[in-house]
Amino acid sequence: MSTQIKLATTGDYPRIMEIWESAVRATHDFLAEEDFIYFKEVIPKDYLPNLEVFLLIENGKPIGFSSASEGNLEMLFVHNDYRGKGYGKILFQFMKEKHGVTKVDVNEQNHQAIGFYEKLGFRKAGRSEKDGSGKDYPTIHMLR
């Protein structure tokens, strides 16, 4: 097994969005289709160019990505084909060491993600009625 993490470039965006779509389709069954389409359009335009995104590569193939800002884990996604195999934990550990991650916001309906972060030592510290984009998806604020 050859796992590495590297800084993503704009050329990686198509694969990043494939990973994102695979992960979101598997875990965000609560997401309305129009919101899925909205995020699929804005992430590569408005989010990725403004973040330092790291790609998790397994045997030469990007299978996950993550980004953090000011101690907040902005995103962490692993392709559905590779979920449950420890890759999310590898990505998180890297982001924790690189960015000192202590906070993450998780969709309240994404029970798998909440469980994942609780296993990593996070606890629920607050709640918002809307997500970071102002959409009606309650968000749990977690701290470590």
Coordinates of C-alpha atoms in Angstrom, one line a residue:
M1 CA 0.0 0.0 0.0
S2 CA 1.5 3.3 -1.1
T3 CA -0.3 6.3 0.4
Q4 CA 0.8 9.9 -0.1
I5 CA -0.7 13.3 0.5
K6 CA 0.0 16.2 -1.8
L7 CA -1.2 19.8 -2.4
A8 CA -3.9 19.8 -5.1
T9 CA -3.7 22.0 -8.2
T10 CA -6.5 23.3 -10.4
G11 CA -5.8 20.3 -12.7
D12 CA -7.0 18.1 -9.8
Y13 CA -10.4 19.7 -9.5
P14 CA -12.3 17.3 -11.8
R15 CA -11.1 14.3 -9.8
I16 CA -11.8 16.2 -6.5
M17 CA -15.3 16.7 -7.7
E18 CA -15.7 13.0 -8.6
I19 CA -14.6 12.1 -5.1
W20 CA -16.9 14.8 -3.6
E21 CA -19.9 13.5 -5.6
S22 CA -19.2 9.9 -4.7
A23 CA -18.9 10.7 -1.0
V24 CA -21.9 13.0 -0.9
R25 CA -24.2 10.6 -2.8
A26 CA -23.3 7.9 -0.2
T27 CA -23.6 10.0 3.0
H28 CA -25.9 13.0 2.3
D29 CA -29.2 11.4 1.4
F30 CA -30.9 14.4 3.1
L31 CA -29.5 16.8 0.5
A32 CA -32.1 18.1 -2.0
E33 CA -31.1 17.6 -5.6
E34 CA -31.1 21.3 -6.4
D35 CA -28.8 21.9 -3.5
F36 CA -26.5 19.1 -4.7
I37 CA -26.3 20.7 -8.1
Y38 CA -25.7 24.1 -6.5
F39 CA -22.8 22.8 -4.4
K40 CA -21.4 20.9 -7.4
E41 CA -21.2 24.2 -9.3
V42 CA -19.9 26.5 -6.6
I43 CA -17.3 24.3 -5.0
P44 CA -14.8 24.3 -7.9
K45 CA -15.5 28.0 -8.6
D46 CA -15.8 29.6 -5.2
Y47 CA -14.4 27.2 -2.6
L48 CA -11.4 25.3 -4.0
P49 CA -9.5 28.2 -5.4
N50 CA -9.6 30.0 -2.0
L51 CA -8.5 26.9 0.0
E52 CA -5.3 24.9 0.4
V53 CA -6.6 21.5 -0.6
F54 CA -4.7 18.3 0.0
L55 CA -5.2 15.1 -2.0
L56 CA -4.9 11.7 -0.5
I57 CA -3.4 9.4 -3.2
E58 CA -3.4 5.6 -3.0
N59 CA -1.3 3.7 -5.5
G60 CA -1.2 6.8 -7.8
K61 CA -4.9 7.4 -7.7
P62 CA -6.5 10.4 -5.8
I63 CA -9.1 8.9 -3.5
G64 CA -9.8 11.6 -0.9
F65 CA -9.2 15.3 -0.2
S66 CA -9.3 17.7 2.7
S67 CA -8.8 21.4 3.6
A68 CA -8.6 23.4 6.8
S69 CA -8.4 27.0 7.7
E70 CA -7.6 28.6 11.0
G71 CA -8.0 25.4 12.9
N72 CA -11.3 24.6 11.3
L73 CA -11.6 21.5 9.1
E74 CA -13.4 22.9 6.1
M75 CA -13.8 19.7 4.2
L76 CA -12.8 16.0 4.3
F77 CA -14.1 13.6 1.7
V78 CA -13.1 10.1 0.8
H79 CA -14.4 8.4 -2.4
N80 CA -17.2 6.0 -1.5
D81 CA -15.2 3.0 -2.9
Y82 CA -12.5 3.6 -0.2
R83 CA -14.7 4.6 2.8
G84 CA -14.4 2.6 6.0
K85 CA -10.7 1.6 5.3
G86 CA -9.0 4.2 7.5
Y87 CA -8.2 6.8 4.8
G88 CA -10.4 9.5 6.4
K89 CA -8.4 9.0 9.6
I90 CA -5.1 9.3 7.7
L91 CA -6.3 12.5 6.1
F92 CA -7.5 13.9 9.4
Q93 CA -4.2 13.2 11.2
F94 CA -2.3 15.0 8.4
M95 CA -4.6 18.0 8.6
K96 CA -4.4 18.0 12.4
E97 CA -0.5 18.0 12.3
K98 CA -0.4 20.6 9.4
H99 CA -3.1 23.0 10.6
G100 CA -3.8 22.2 14.2
V101 CA -7.4 21.3 13.5
T102 CA -9.6 21.6 16.6
K103 CA -13.0 22.4 15.1
V104 CA -15.4 20.9 12.5
D105 CA -18.9 21.7 11.4
V106 CA -21.0 18.6 10.4
N107 CA -24.5 18.4 8.9
E108 CA -26.8 17.2 11.7
Q109 CA -28.3 14.6 9.4
N110 CA -24.9 13.1 8.5
H111 CA -24.8 10.6 11.4
Q112 CA -21.8 8.7 9.9
A113 CA -19.7 11.9 9.9
I114 CA -20.7 12.8 13.4
G115 CA -19.7 9.2 14.6
F116 CA -16.4 9.5 12.6
Y117 CA -15.4 12.8 14.3
E118 CA -16.5 11.5 17.8
K119 CA -14.2 8.5 17.3
L120 CA -11.4 11.1 16.6
G121 CA -12.1 12.8 19.9
F122 CA -14.5 15.6 18.9
R123 CA -17.5 16.4 20.9
K124 CA -20.7 18.4 20.1
A125 CA -20.3 22.0 21.2
G126 CA -23.1 23.8 19.5
R127 CA -25.7 23.9 16.7
S128 CA -26.9 26.2 13.9
E129 CA -30.2 26.0 12.1
K130 CA -28.5 26.7 8.7
D131 CA -25.3 25.5 7.1
G132 CA -22.4 27.7 6.2
S133 CA -24.1 28.6 2.9
G134 CA -27.2 29.8 4.6
K135 CA -29.2 26.8 3.5
D136 CA -31.7 25.0 5.8
Y137 CA -29.4 22.1 6.9
P138 CA -28.9 22.2 10.6
T139 CA -25.2 22.0 11.5
I140 CA -23.4 20.6 14.5
H141 CA -20.3 22.4 15.7
M142 CA -17.8 20.0 17.1
L143 CA -14.6 20.7 19.1
R144 CA -11.6 18.6 20.0

